[in-house]
Amino acid sequence: LAADQGFVGGQFGLAVCHEDGMGIEQDDTEAARMFRLAADQDFAPAQHYLGMCYENGTGVDQDVAEAVRQYRLAADQ
């Protein structure tokens, strides 16, 4: 898979599929993990989605400080 090869678009797309259960089992933890992989490549949409995960405690432990950090990273791009 492109996501396994580090392709940010594939990682983000797969994260959305996991988040929504589109064609794949819904899995918030895996969605957050894939958002993290894409966010770590400075992909602003993934940083935003990862921020929402942290804000709401979806797939990760709730951490408002980390949510704000991710939102700032996305906004700075």
PDB file of C-alpha atoms in Angstrom:
ATOM      1  CA  LEU A   1       0.000   0.000   0.000  1.00  0.00           C
ATOM      2  CA  ALA A   2       1.074   3.557  -0.636  1.00  0.00           C
ATOM      3  CA  ALA A   3       0.412   4.352   3.032  1.00  0.00           C
ATOM      4  CA  ASP A   4       2.920   1.668   4.059  1.00  0.00           C
ATOM      5  CA  GLN A   5       5.527   3.241   1.789  1.00  0.00           C
ATOM      6  CA  GLY A   6       5.249   6.634   3.490  1.00  0.00           C
ATOM      7  CA  PHE A   7       3.045   8.343   0.888  1.00  0.00           C
ATOM      8  CA  VAL A   8       1.338  11.113   2.846  1.00  0.00           C
ATOM      9  CA  GLY A   9      -1.775  11.135   0.661  1.00  0.00           C
ATOM     10  CA  GLY A  10      -2.222   7.416   1.163  1.00  0.00           C
ATOM     11  CA  GLN A  11      -1.726   7.712   4.908  1.00  0.00           C
ATOM     12  CA  PHE A  12      -4.248  10.508   5.190  1.00  0.00           C
ATOM     13  CA  GLY A  13      -6.774   8.768   2.950  1.00  0.00           C
ATOM     14  CA  LEU A  14      -6.478   5.514   4.857  1.00  0.00           C
ATOM     15  CA  ALA A  15      -6.856   7.403   8.145  1.00  0.00           C
ATOM     16  CA  VAL A  16     -10.126   8.926   6.919  1.00  0.00           C
ATOM     17  CA  CYS A  17     -11.338   5.484   5.815  1.00  0.00           C
ATOM     18  CA  HIS A  18     -10.563   4.046   9.257  1.00  0.00           C
ATOM     19  CA  GLU A  19     -12.182   7.025  10.965  1.00  0.00           C
ATOM     20  CA  ASP A  20     -15.409   6.701   8.968  1.00  0.00           C
ATOM     21  CA  GLY A  21     -15.444   2.935   8.382  1.00  0.00           C
ATOM     22  CA  MET A  22     -15.463   3.473   4.605  1.00  0.00           C
ATOM     23  CA  GLY A  23     -14.677   0.141   2.967  1.00  0.00           C
ATOM     24  CA  ILE A  24     -12.690  -0.910   6.011  1.00  0.00           C
ATOM     25  CA  GLU A  25     -13.430  -1.615   9.655  1.00  0.00           C
ATOM     26  CA  GLN A  26     -13.970   1.579  11.643  1.00  0.00           C
ATOM     27  CA  ASP A  27     -10.993   1.939  13.988  1.00  0.00           C
ATOM     28  CA  ASP A  28     -10.314   5.240  15.748  1.00  0.00           C
ATOM     29  CA  THR A  29      -6.953   4.085  17.099  1.00  0.00           C
ATOM     30  CA  GLU A  30      -5.681   3.144  13.644  1.00  0.00           C
ATOM     31  CA  ALA A  31      -7.097   6.373  12.207  1.00  0.00           C
ATOM     32  CA  ALA A  32      -5.185   8.417  14.782  1.00  0.00           C
ATOM     33  CA  ARG A  33      -2.019   6.413  14.069  1.00  0.00           C
ATOM     34  CA  MET A  34      -2.292   7.094  10.347  1.00  0.00           C
ATOM     35  CA  PHE A  35      -3.084  10.769  10.929  1.00  0.00           C
ATOM     36  CA  ARG A  36       0.094  10.892  13.073  1.00  0.00           C
ATOM     37  CA  LEU A  37       2.210   9.387  10.285  1.00  0.00           C
ATOM     38  CA  ALA A  38       0.931  11.989   7.819  1.00  0.00           C
ATOM     39  CA  ALA A  39       1.113  14.836  10.352  1.00  0.00           C
ATOM     40  CA  ASP A  40       4.748  13.971  11.072  1.00  0.00           C
ATOM     41  CA  GLN A  41       5.417  14.707   7.392  1.00  0.00           C
ATOM     42  CA  ASP A  42       4.063  18.253   7.892  1.00  0.00           C
ATOM     43  CA  PHE A  43       0.780  17.566   6.085  1.00  0.00           C
ATOM     44  CA  ALA A  44      -1.503  20.319   7.414  1.00  0.00           C
ATOM     45  CA  PRO A  45      -4.832  18.487   6.925  1.00  0.00           C
ATOM     46  CA  ALA A  46      -3.493  15.532   8.933  1.00  0.00           C
ATOM     47  CA  GLN A  47      -2.239  17.861  11.656  1.00  0.00           C
ATOM     48  CA  HIS A  48      -5.713  19.372  11.858  1.00  0.00           C
ATOM     49  CA  TYR A  49      -7.440  15.973  12.034  1.00  0.00           C
ATOM     50  CA  LEU A  50      -4.914  14.722  14.578  1.00  0.00           C
ATOM     51  CA  GLY A  51      -5.620  17.828  16.638  1.00  0.00           C
ATOM     52  CA  MET A  52      -9.305  16.917  16.609  1.00  0.00           C
ATOM     53  CA  CYS A  53      -8.434  13.391  17.737  1.00  0.00           C
ATOM     54  CA  TYR A  54      -6.522  14.778  20.717  1.00  0.00           C
ATOM     55  CA  GLU A  55      -9.158  17.392  21.493  1.00  0.00           C
ATOM     56  CA  ASN A  56     -11.929  14.789  21.600  1.00  0.00           C
ATOM     57  CA  GLY A  57      -9.954  11.786  22.851  1.00  0.00           C
ATOM     58  CA  THR A  58     -10.776   9.829  19.699  1.00  0.00           C
ATOM     59  CA  GLY A  59      -8.314   6.995  19.187  1.00  0.00           C
ATOM     60  CA  VAL A  60      -5.842   8.615  21.591  1.00  0.00           C
ATOM     61  CA  ASP A  61      -5.927   9.820  25.170  1.00  0.00           C
ATOM     62  CA  GLN A  62      -7.503  13.265  25.339  1.00  0.00           C
ATOM     63  CA  ASP A  63      -4.779  15.920  25.467  1.00  0.00           C
ATOM     64  CA  VAL A  64      -5.870  19.493  24.847  1.00  0.00           C
ATOM     65  CA  ALA A  65      -2.286  20.799  24.872  1.00  0.00           C
ATOM     66  CA  GLU A  66      -1.332  18.369  22.096  1.00  0.00           C
ATOM     67  CA  ALA A  67      -4.496  19.302  20.201  1.00  0.00           C
ATOM     68  CA  VAL A  68      -3.521  22.966  20.305  1.00  0.00           C
ATOM     69  CA  ARG A  69       0.029  22.088  19.224  1.00  0.00           C
ATOM     70  CA  GLN A  70      -1.258  20.194  16.192  1.00  0.00           C
ATOM     71  CA  TYR A  71      -3.682  22.985  15.286  1.00  0.00           C
ATOM     72  CA  ARG A  72      -0.816  25.498  15.469  1.00  0.00           C
ATOM     73  CA  LEU A  73       1.399  23.353  13.273  1.00  0.00           C
ATOM     74  CA  ALA A  74      -1.381  23.170  10.684  1.00  0.00           C
ATOM     75  CA  ALA A  75      -2.120  26.888  10.888  1.00  0.00           C
ATOM     76  CA  ASP A  76       1.552  27.813  10.457  1.00  0.00           C
ATOM     77  CA  GLN A  77       1.688  26.211   7.027  1.00  0.00           C
TER      78      GLN A  77
END
